[in-house]
PDB file of C-alpha atoms in Angstrom:
ATOM      1  CA  MET A 291      78.882  22.675 -21.154  1.00 51.00           C
ATOM      2  CA  THR A 292      80.295  18.908 -19.573  1.00 50.00           C
ATOM      3  CA  PRO A 293      77.863  15.957 -21.106  1.00 53.00           C
ATOM      4  CA  ALA A 294      75.930  14.594 -18.016  1.00 50.00           C
ATOM      5  CA  PRO A 295      76.789  11.115 -16.745  1.00 54.00           C
ATOM      6  CA  ILE A 296      75.540   8.409 -18.193  1.00 52.00           C
ATOM      7  CA  SER A 297      73.398   7.033 -16.162  1.00 54.00           C
ATOM      8  CA  VAL A 298      71.809  10.317 -15.571  1.00 46.00           C
ATOM      9  CA  ARG A 299      71.346  10.295 -19.588  1.00 53.00           C
ATOM     10  CA  ARG A 300      69.436   6.988 -19.094  1.00 57.00           C
ATOM     11  CA  ALA A 301      67.565   8.486 -16.692  1.00 54.00           C
ATOM     12  CA  ALA A 302      66.137  11.197 -19.080  1.00 52.00           C
ATOM     13  CA  ARG A 303      66.299   8.820 -21.763  1.00 58.00           C
ATOM     14  CA  ARG A 304      63.318   6.492 -19.342  1.00 58.00           C
ATOM     15  CA  ALA A 305      61.459   8.765 -17.369  1.00 54.00           C
ATOM     16  CA  ALA A 306      60.998  10.869 -21.869  1.00 53.00           C
ATOM     17  CA  SER A 307      60.112   6.658 -22.702  1.00 55.00           C
ATOM     18  CA  ARG A 308      57.217   7.116 -20.044  1.00 52.00           C
ATOM     19  CA  ARG A 309      56.445  10.709 -21.041  1.00 50.00           C
ATOM     20  CA  GLY A 310      55.912   9.362 -24.974  1.00 50.00           C
ATOM     21  CA  SER A 311      59.085  10.986 -26.520  1.00 48.00           C
ATOM     22  CA  SER A 312      62.179   9.837 -27.617  1.00 47.00           C
ATOM     23  CA  PRO A 313      65.206  12.318 -27.107  1.00 48.00           C
ATOM     24  CA  GLY A 314      68.647  10.831 -28.274  1.00 47.00           C
ATOM     25  CA  ARG A 315      71.344  11.820 -30.050  1.00 47.00           C
ATOM     26  CA  GLY A 316      71.033  14.772 -32.205  1.00 45.00           C
ATOM     27  CA  SER A 317      67.713  16.184 -30.978  1.00 45.00           C
ATOM     28  CA  ALA A 318      66.805  18.853 -28.978  1.00 44.00           C
ATOM     29  CA  PRO A 319      64.211  16.627 -26.316  1.00 46.00           C
ATOM     30  CA  ALA A 320      61.297  18.794 -24.217  1.00 47.00           C
ATOM     31  CA  GLY A 321      63.012  18.293 -21.072  1.00 48.00           C
ATOM     32  CA  GLY A 322      65.956  16.282 -19.456  1.00 48.00           C
ATOM     33  CA  PHE A 323      68.989  17.149 -17.593  1.00 45.00           C
ATOM     34  CA  ILE A 324      71.811  20.296 -17.774  1.00 46.00           C
ATOM     35  CA  ALA A 325      74.493  21.394 -15.833  1.00 47.00           C
ATOM     36  CA  VAL A 326      74.689  24.174 -13.586  1.00 47.00           C
ATOM     37  CA  SER A 327      76.979  25.411 -11.242  1.00 50.00           C
ATOM     38  CA  ALA A 328      77.808  23.440  -7.931  1.00 48.00           C
ATOM     39  CA  PRO A 329      79.013  25.009  -5.061  1.00 50.00           C
ATOM     40  CA  CYS A 330      81.998  23.186  -5.401  1.00 49.00           C
ATOM     41  CA  PRO A 331      84.836  24.213  -7.590  1.00 48.00           C
ATOM     42  CA  GLY A 332      85.517  21.257 -10.294  1.00 48.00           C
ATOM     43  CA  MET A 333      82.306  20.150  -9.348  1.00 48.00           C
ATOM     44  CA  VAL A 334      79.402  19.965 -11.884  1.00 46.00           C
ATOM     45  CA  SER A 335      75.324  18.965 -10.764  1.00 46.00           C
ATOM     46  CA  TYR A 336      72.474  18.319 -13.360  1.00 44.00           C
ATOM     47  CA  ARG A 337      69.385  19.609 -12.929  1.00 47.00           C
ATOM     48  CA  LEU A 338      66.195  17.858 -14.551  1.00 46.00           C
ATOM     49  CA  VAL A 339      63.766  19.979 -16.847  1.00 47.00           C
ATOM     50  CA  GLY A 340      60.944  19.218 -16.768  1.00 49.00           C
ATOM     51  CA  PHE A 341      59.392  17.467 -19.491  1.00 46.00           C
ATOM     52  CA  MET A 342      55.943  18.103 -21.270  1.00 48.00           C
ATOM     53  CA  ALA A 343      53.878  15.437 -21.225  1.00 52.00           C
ATOM     54  CA  THR A 344      50.032  16.083 -22.728  1.00 54.00           C
ATOM     55  CA  PRO A 345      47.223  14.397 -20.705  1.00 56.00           C
ATOM     56  CA  ALA A 346      45.748  11.503 -23.375  1.00 57.00           C
ATOM     57  CA  PRO A 347      42.334  12.160 -24.488  1.00 59.00           C
ATOM     58  CA  VAL A 348      39.869  10.054 -22.647  1.00 55.00           C
ATOM     59  CA  PRO A 349      39.638   7.339 -26.278  1.00 60.00           C
ATOM     60  CA  VAL A 350      36.363   6.990 -27.701  1.00 58.00           C
ATOM     61  CA  ARG A 351      35.989   3.936 -27.031  1.00 84.00           C
ATOM     62  CA  GLN A 352      36.648   4.255 -23.804  1.00 84.00           C
ATOM     63  CA  SER A 353      33.430   5.216 -22.991  1.00 85.00           C
ATOM     64  CA  GLU A 354      31.077   3.094 -25.839  1.00 89.00           C
ATOM     65  CA  ARG A 355      32.942   0.146 -23.678  1.00 89.00           C
ATOM     66  CA  ARG A 356      30.912   1.489 -20.445  1.00 91.00           C
ATOM     67  CA  ALA A 357      28.051   3.299 -22.634  1.00 92.00           C
ATOM     68  CA  ARG A 358      27.470  -1.056 -24.344  1.00 93.00           C
ATOM     69  CA  THR A 359      28.714  -2.150 -20.876  1.00 94.00           C
ATOM     70  CA  ARG A 360      25.902   0.591 -18.862  1.00 95.00           C
ATOM     71  CA  ALA A 361      23.209  -1.477 -21.589  1.00 94.00           C
ATOM     72  CA  ARG A 362      23.917  -5.587 -20.661  1.00 95.00           C
ATOM     73  CA  VAL A 363      23.814  -4.963 -17.544  1.00 96.00           C
ATOM     74  CA  LEU A 364      20.026  -2.705 -17.452  1.00 95.00           C
ATOM     75  CA  ASP A 365      19.373  -5.497 -20.375  1.00 95.00           C
ATOM     76  CA  ALA A 366      20.431  -8.238 -17.288  1.00 96.00           C
ATOM     77  CA  ALA A 367      18.145  -6.587 -15.263  1.00 95.00           C
ATOM     78  CA  TYR A 368      15.242  -6.975 -17.293  1.00 94.00           C
ATOM     79  CA  ARG A 369      15.346 -10.471 -17.871  1.00 94.00           C
ATOM     80  CA  VAL A 370      16.676 -11.159 -14.043  1.00 95.00           C
ATOM     81  CA  PHE A 371      13.357  -8.670 -12.302  1.00 94.00           C
ATOM     82  CA  SER A 372      10.806 -10.532 -15.696  1.00 90.00           C
ATOM     83  CA  SER A 373      12.036 -13.736 -13.998  1.00 91.00           C
ATOM     84  CA  GLU A 374      12.691 -14.308 -10.740  1.00 93.00           C
ATOM     85  CA  GLY A 375      10.953 -10.891  -9.766  1.00 92.00           C
ATOM     86  CA  TYR A 376      12.063  -7.378  -8.412  1.00 93.00           C
ATOM     87  CA  HIS A 377      12.523  -9.366  -4.529  1.00 92.00           C
ATOM     88  CA  GLY A 378      13.758 -12.529  -5.763  1.00 94.00           C
ATOM     89  CA  ALA A 379      16.604 -10.252  -8.280  1.00 95.00           C
ATOM     90  CA  THR A 380      19.903 -10.155  -6.429  1.00 96.00           C
ATOM     91  CA  LEU A 381      22.291  -8.489  -8.469  1.00 96.00           C
ATOM     92  CA  ASP A 382      25.189 -11.460  -8.446  1.00 97.00           C
ATOM     93  CA  ALA A 383      22.401 -13.091 -10.669  1.00 97.00           C
ATOM     94  CA  ILE A 384      22.727  -9.947 -12.601  1.00 97.00           C
ATOM     95  CA  VAL A 385      26.181  -9.274 -13.074  1.00 97.00           C
ATOM     96  CA  ALA A 386      25.619 -13.040 -14.137  1.00 97.00           C
ATOM     97  CA  GLU A 387      23.259 -13.238 -16.947  1.00 97.00           C
ATOM     98  CA  ALA A 388      25.491  -9.587 -17.860  1.00 96.00           C
ATOM     99  CA  GLY A 389      28.829 -11.172 -17.965  1.00 96.00           C
ATOM    100  CA  VAL A 390      30.362  -8.718 -15.992  1.00 95.00           C
ATOM    101  CA  SER A 391      32.359  -7.388 -12.698  1.00 94.00           C
ATOM    102  CA  LYS A 392      30.157  -6.452  -9.583  1.00 94.00           C
ATOM    103  CA  GLY A 393      32.605  -3.347 -10.333  1.00 95.00           C
ATOM    104  CA  ALA A 394      31.290  -2.871 -13.622  1.00 94.00           C
ATOM    105  CA  LEU A 395      27.771  -2.929 -12.333  1.00 95.00           C
ATOM    106  CA  TYR A 396      28.273  -0.742  -9.509  1.00 95.00           C
ATOM    107  CA  TYR A 397      29.986   2.408 -11.554  1.00 94.00           C
ATOM    108  CA  ASN A 398      27.018   2.397 -13.819  1.00 94.00           C
ATOM    109  CA  PHE A 399      24.374   1.895 -10.254  1.00 96.00           C
ATOM    110  CA  ASP A 400      24.602   2.379  -6.424  1.00 94.00           C
ATOM    111  CA  SER A 401      21.437  -0.782  -6.071  1.00 94.00           C
ATOM    112  CA  LYS A 402      19.013  -2.871  -6.992  1.00 95.00           C
ATOM    113  CA  GLN A 403      16.918   0.093  -6.527  1.00 94.00           C
ATOM    114  CA  ASP A 404      18.803   2.532  -9.150  1.00 95.00           C
ATOM    115  CA  LEU A 405      19.235  -0.919 -11.823  1.00 95.00           C
ATOM    116  CA  PHE A 406      15.012  -0.674 -11.937  1.00 94.00           C
ATOM    117  CA  HIS A 407      14.447   3.382 -12.190  1.00 94.00           C
ATOM    118  CA  ALA A 408      17.344   3.713 -15.343  1.00 95.00           C
ATOM    119  CA  LEU A 409      15.060   0.377 -16.378  1.00 93.00           C
ATOM    120  CA  LEU A 410      11.553   3.125 -15.791  1.00 92.00           C
ATOM    121  CA  GLU A 411      13.739   5.987 -16.915  1.00 92.00           C
ATOM    122  CA  GLU A 412      14.219   4.110 -20.584  1.00 90.00           C
ATOM    123  CA  ARG A 413      10.433   2.699 -20.712  1.00 87.00           C
ATOM    124  CA  LEU A 414       9.401   6.243 -20.096  1.00 86.00           C
ATOM    125  CA  ALA A 415      11.512   8.271 -22.865  1.00 88.00           C
ATOM    126  CA  ALA A 416      10.944   5.757 -24.994  1.00 84.00           C
ATOM    127  CA  ARG A 417       6.750   6.138 -23.994  1.00 80.00           C
ATOM    128  CA  SER A 418       6.970   9.980 -24.032  1.00 80.00           C
ATOM    129  CA  ALA A 419       9.171   9.774 -27.606  1.00 80.00           C
ATOM    130  CA  GLU A 420       5.729   7.510 -29.469  1.00 73.00           C
ATOM    131  CA  ILE A 421       3.738   9.559 -28.312  1.00 70.00           C
ATOM    132  CA  ARG A 422       5.540  12.916 -29.923  1.00 70.00           C
ATOM    133  CA  ALA A 423       6.669  10.455 -33.429  1.00 65.00           C
ATOM    134  CA  GLU A 424       3.245  11.004 -35.453  1.00 57.00           C
ATOM    135  CA  PRO A 425       5.224  13.957 -38.517  1.00 49.00           C
ATOM    136  CA  ASP A 426       2.753  17.112 -38.668  1.00 49.00           C
ATOM    137  CA  ALA A 427       1.841  16.222 -42.507  1.00 43.00           C
ATOM    138  CA  ALA A 428      -0.262  13.068 -41.048  1.00 46.00           C
ATOM    139  CA  ARG A 429      -2.430  14.761 -38.565  1.00 51.00           C
ATOM    140  CA  PRO A 430      -6.273  15.352 -40.033  1.00 50.00           C
ATOM    141  CA  PRO A 431      -7.089  19.121 -39.337  1.00 51.00           C
ATOM    142  CA  GLU A 432      -9.805  18.362 -36.580  1.00 60.00           C
ATOM    143  CA  LEU A 433      -9.386  16.713 -33.226  1.00 58.00           C
ATOM    144  CA  THR A 434     -12.172  13.249 -32.806  1.00 63.00           C
ATOM    145  CA  PRO A 435     -12.715  11.491 -30.125  1.00 60.00           C
ATOM    146  CA  GLU A 436     -11.521   8.566 -31.919  1.00 63.00           C
ATOM    147  CA  ARG A 437      -8.294  10.151 -32.583  1.00 66.00           C
ATOM    148  CA  TRP A 438      -7.501  11.445 -28.813  1.00 63.00           C
ATOM    149  CA  ALA A 439      -8.491   7.421 -28.147  1.00 64.00           C
ATOM    150  CA  ALA A 440      -6.644   6.348 -31.249  1.00 65.00           C
ATOM    151  CA  ARG A 441      -3.109   8.681 -29.053  1.00 63.00           C
ATOM    152  CA  ALA A 442      -4.001   7.974 -26.241  1.00 63.00           C
ATOM    153  CA  MET A 443      -3.809   4.368 -26.909  1.00 64.00           C
ATOM    154  CA  ASP A 444      -0.044   4.353 -28.175  1.00 60.00           C
ATOM    155  CA  ALA A 445       0.927   5.078 -24.822  1.00 59.00           C
ATOM    156  CA  MET A 446      -0.629   2.366 -23.639  1.00 61.00           C
ATOM    157  CA  HIS A 447       1.784  -0.933 -24.009  1.00 64.00           C
ATOM    158  CA  PHE A 448       0.095  -3.897 -22.868  1.00 71.00           C
ATOM    159  CA  ASP A 449       3.932  -5.686 -21.740  1.00 78.00           C
ATOM    160  CA  ARG A 450       2.244  -8.089 -18.706  1.00 81.00           C
ATOM    161  CA  GLU A 451       5.914  -9.154 -17.688  1.00 84.00           C
ATOM    162  CA  TRP A 452       6.571  -5.240 -17.894  1.00 86.00           C
ATOM    163  CA  ASN A 453       3.024  -4.526 -16.051  1.00 86.00           C
ATOM    164  CA  VAL A 454       3.670  -7.263 -13.406  1.00 88.00           C
ATOM    165  CA  LEU A 455       6.762  -6.065 -12.080  1.00 89.00           C
ATOM    166  CA  PHE A 456       5.817  -2.140 -12.163  1.00 90.00           C
ATOM    167  CA  TRP A 457       3.105  -2.752  -9.877  1.00 91.00           C
ATOM    168  CA  GLU A 458       6.184  -4.941  -7.579  1.00 91.00           C
ATOM    169  CA  PHE A 459       7.837  -2.252  -7.353  1.00 92.00           C
ATOM    170  CA  ALA A 460       5.140   0.704  -6.761  1.00 92.00           C
ATOM    171  CA  CYS A 461       4.647  -0.965  -3.934  1.00 92.00           C
ATOM    172  CA  VAL A 462       8.083  -1.868  -3.077  1.00 90.00           C
ATOM    173  CA  ALA A 463       7.819   2.519  -3.397  1.00 91.00           C
ATOM    174  CA  ALA A 464       5.280   2.822  -2.044  1.00 92.00           C
ATOM    175  CA  ARG A 465       6.607   1.962   1.562  1.00 92.00           C
ATOM    176  CA  GLN A 466       9.756   3.238   1.345  1.00 90.00           C
ATOM    177  CA  ARG A 467       9.988   6.901   0.610  1.00 90.00           C
ATOM    178  CA  GLU A 468      12.634   7.269  -1.089  1.00 91.00           C
ATOM    179  CA  PRO A 469      12.285   4.908  -3.904  1.00 90.00           C
ATOM    180  CA  GLY A 470       8.142   6.488  -3.356  1.00 93.00           C
ATOM    181  CA  ARG A 471      10.026  10.128  -4.210  1.00 94.00           C
ATOM    182  CA  ARG A 472      11.833   9.267  -7.114  1.00 93.00           C
ATOM    183  CA  LEU A 473       9.240   7.323  -8.554  1.00 93.00           C
ATOM    184  CA  ALA A 474       6.260   9.897  -8.629  1.00 94.00           C
ATOM    185  CA  GLU A 475       8.943  12.593  -9.609  1.00 94.00           C
ATOM    186  CA  GLN A 476       9.866  10.171 -13.101  1.00 92.00           C
ATOM    187  CA  LEU A 477       5.993   9.422 -13.552  1.00 92.00           C
ATOM    188  CA  ARG A 478       5.299  13.217 -12.572  1.00 93.00           C
ATOM    189  CA  SER A 479       7.851  14.211 -15.899  1.00 92.00           C
ATOM    190  CA  PHE A 480       6.217  11.668 -18.335  1.00 90.00           C
ATOM    191  CA  ARG A 481       2.710  13.146 -17.224  1.00 91.00           C
ATOM    192  CA  SER A 482       3.943  16.991 -17.999  1.00 92.00           C
ATOM    193  CA  GLY A 483       5.116  15.655 -21.316  1.00 89.00           C
ATOM    194  CA  ALA A 484       2.126  13.560 -21.874  1.00 86.00           C
ATOM    195  CA  ALA A 485       0.087  17.273 -20.990  1.00 90.00           C
ATOM    196  CA  VAL A 486       1.934  19.514 -23.494  1.00 89.00           C
ATOM    197  CA  GLU A 487       1.668  16.766 -26.079  1.00 84.00           C
ATOM    198  CA  MET A 488      -2.603  17.190 -24.933  1.00 83.00           C
ATOM    199  CA  GLN A 489      -2.353  21.285 -25.441  1.00 86.00           C
ATOM    200  CA  ARG A 490      -0.912  20.841 -28.268  1.00 84.00           C
ATOM    201  CA  MET A 491      -3.906  18.023 -29.820  1.00 79.00           C
ATOM    202  CA  MET A 492      -6.378  19.657 -28.423  1.00 80.00           C
ATOM    203  CA  GLU A 493      -5.371  23.702 -29.786  1.00 82.00           C
ATOM    204  CA  ASP A 494      -5.132  22.937 -32.837  1.00 77.00           C
ATOM    205  CA  ALA A 495      -7.984  21.814 -33.301  1.00 74.00           C
ATOM    206  CA  GLY A 496      -9.335  25.172 -31.725  1.00 76.00           C
ATOM    207  CA  ILE A 497     -10.419  23.172 -28.480  1.00 76.00           C
ATOM    208  CA  ASP A 498      -9.200  25.293 -25.360  1.00 76.00           C
ATOM    209  CA  SER A 499      -8.800  22.644 -22.055  1.00 77.00           C
ATOM    210  CA  SER A 500     -11.865  23.983 -19.093  1.00 77.00           C
ATOM    211  CA  VAL A 501      -9.029  21.054 -17.379  1.00 83.00           C
ATOM    212  CA  PRO A 502      -6.179  22.537 -16.852  1.00 90.00           C
ATOM    213  CA  TYR A 503      -3.448  19.620 -18.909  1.00 90.00           C
ATOM    214  CA  GLU A 504      -1.464  17.988 -15.852  1.00 92.00           C
ATOM    215  CA  ARG A 505      -4.431  17.317 -14.605  1.00 92.00           C
ATOM    216  CA  LEU A 506      -6.596  15.880 -17.060  1.00 89.00           C
ATOM    217  CA  ALA A 507      -2.942  14.159 -18.297  1.00 89.00           C
ATOM    218  CA  ARG A 508      -3.236  12.698 -14.526  1.00 92.00           C
ATOM    219  CA  ILE A 509      -7.272  11.083 -15.596  1.00 91.00           C
ATOM    220  CA  VAL A 510      -5.770   9.437 -18.395  1.00 87.00           C
ATOM    221  CA  ALA A 511      -2.439   7.890 -16.690  1.00 88.00           C
ATOM    222  CA  ALA A 512      -5.000   6.802 -13.978  1.00 91.00           C
ATOM    223  CA  VAL A 513      -6.948   5.672 -16.298  1.00 89.00           C
ATOM    224  CA  ALA A 514      -5.320   3.315 -18.147  1.00 86.00           C
ATOM    225  CA  ASN A 515      -2.904   2.251 -15.062  1.00 88.00           C
ATOM    226  CA  GLY A 516      -5.941   0.523 -14.065  1.00 89.00           C
ATOM    227  CA  ILE A 517      -7.326  -0.589 -16.914  1.00 87.00           C
ATOM    228  CA  ALA A 518      -3.376  -2.322 -17.451  1.00 85.00           C
ATOM    229  CA  LEU A 519      -3.764  -3.500 -13.412  1.00 88.00           C
ATOM    230  CA  ASP A 520      -6.995  -5.076 -14.861  1.00 87.00           C
ATOM    231  CA  ALA A 521      -6.394  -6.571 -17.785  1.00 85.00           C
ATOM    232  CA  LEU A 522      -3.662  -8.644 -15.339  1.00 85.00           C
ATOM    233  CA  LEU A 523      -5.879  -9.706 -13.279  1.00 85.00           C
ATOM    234  CA  GLU A 524      -7.604 -11.327 -15.978  1.00 81.00           C
ATOM    235  CA  VAL A 525      -6.850 -14.759 -17.891  1.00 70.00           C
ATOM    236  CA  GLY A 526      -7.648 -15.338 -21.619  1.00 69.00           C
ATOM    237  CA  GLU A 527      -6.347 -14.400 -24.809  1.00 65.00           C
ATOM    238  CA  SER A 528      -8.605 -11.751 -24.877  1.00 71.00           C
ATOM    239  CA  SER A 529      -8.276  -9.196 -22.088  1.00 77.00           C
ATOM    240  CA  GLU A 530      -5.439  -7.474 -23.744  1.00 79.00           C
ATOM    241  CA  ALA A 531      -7.977  -7.158 -26.610  1.00 82.00           C
ATOM    242  CA  GLU A 532     -11.363  -5.757 -23.483  1.00 85.00           C
ATOM    243  CA  ALA A 533      -8.503  -3.885 -22.465  1.00 83.00           C
ATOM    244  CA  ARG A 534      -7.995  -1.813 -25.755  1.00 82.00           C
ATOM    245  CA  ALA A 535     -11.356  -1.230 -25.944  1.00 84.00           C
ATOM    246  CA  THR A 536     -12.019   0.248 -23.246  1.00 87.00           C
ATOM    247  CA  MET A 537      -9.601   2.519 -22.774  1.00 84.00           C
ATOM    248  CA  ALA A 538     -10.622   3.029 -26.493  1.00 83.00           C
ATOM    249  CA  THR A 539     -14.252   4.436 -24.822  1.00 87.00           C
ATOM    250  CA  ALA A 540     -13.190   5.809 -21.682  1.00 87.00           C
ATOM    251  CA  MET A 541     -10.685   8.159 -24.765  1.00 83.00           C
ATOM    252  CA  ALA A 542     -13.009   9.332 -26.529  1.00 81.00           C
ATOM    253  CA  LEU A 543     -16.002   9.532 -23.647  1.00 84.00           C
ATOM    254  CA  LEU A 544     -13.324  12.391 -21.334  1.00 82.00           C
ATOM    255  CA  TRP A 545     -12.722  13.747 -24.981  1.00 78.00           C
ATOM    256  CA  ARG A 546     -16.625  15.078 -25.131  1.00 77.00           C
ATOM    257  CA  GLY A 547     -16.272  15.347 -21.439  1.00 77.00           C
ATOM    258  CA  THR A 548     -13.435  18.154 -22.560  1.00 76.00           C
ATOM    259  CA  ALA A 549     -14.880  19.795 -25.072  1.00 67.00           C
ATOM    260  CA  SER A 550     -18.397  19.879 -24.486  1.00 65.00           C
ATOM    261  CA  ILE A 551     -17.528  21.659 -20.644  1.00 58.00           C
ATOM    262  CA  SER A 552     -15.049  23.808 -22.426  1.00 55.00           C
ATOM    263  CA  ASN A 553     -18.077  25.680 -24.855  1.00 54.00           C
ATOM    264  CA  GLU A 554     -19.409  26.238 -21.460  1.00 53.00           C
ATOM    265  CA  PRO A 555     -20.091  30.201 -20.317  1.00 51.00           C
ATOM    266  CA  GLY A 556     -17.360  29.947 -17.331  1.00 50.00           C
ATOM    267  CA  GLY A 557     -16.403  26.591 -18.002  1.00 50.00           C
ATOM    268  CA  HIS A 558     -12.947  26.420 -18.203  1.00 49.00           C
ATOM    269  CA  ASP A 559     -11.565  25.328 -15.066  1.00 49.00           C
ATOM    270  CA  GLU A 560      -8.480  27.497 -14.224  1.00 44.00           C
ATOM    271  CA  ARG A 561      -7.953  25.604 -10.645  1.00 43.00           C
TER     272      ARG A 561
END
């Protein structure tokens, strides 16, 4: 076989180096040039044999870096939202606070609304995990009004900054179809998880609720939201303590009412 000209061999080496291989003398490269017959006598042409290149996997570091960037943007968004309010916050301010490019922000989130929904999703997920966190060994055999109230209180967080921000965004969502639909879906999903936990608690205590658990969860959420909103409007250090006491009383009353109706003939409501 006629050896390939130097220029051809150099081209092969350059192609190999771009693919991470190194064809050299005495080696059998994954690809290169081979001589083939030419249409004219005395001439030799060369054909490139494709180099086999395995696509490099996406480095784990890259996915970790993206996750860290997303977390930084969310943390910065919360700080900016808390200080400026939802309406006053801008993406430019969030980018500056996070120390990332605007492209990095848009890679993870579509808009300011999308950012807030992501923050809410994190909050609701953390709250759901807290509700489910009680180990089985710590569960007393009897569900009492006090225990019911305590579990409901565990799900409440009197974070003034967050509550102000949530209600501000809720007003925005109430006026716009898509944010409103998405917010309602997120809250509905949270209530569904709470309903499952309520059902487990009551069945453990031998109580068959007279009220569908999804509706019961909605009642609890409505009471909690109303008490939290009322606490926002009060001034003084006692507002949170009063809100917690009010919530405990409301949950105890709700438990007693649910349990008593369940024990009445025909008291179970399937609607």
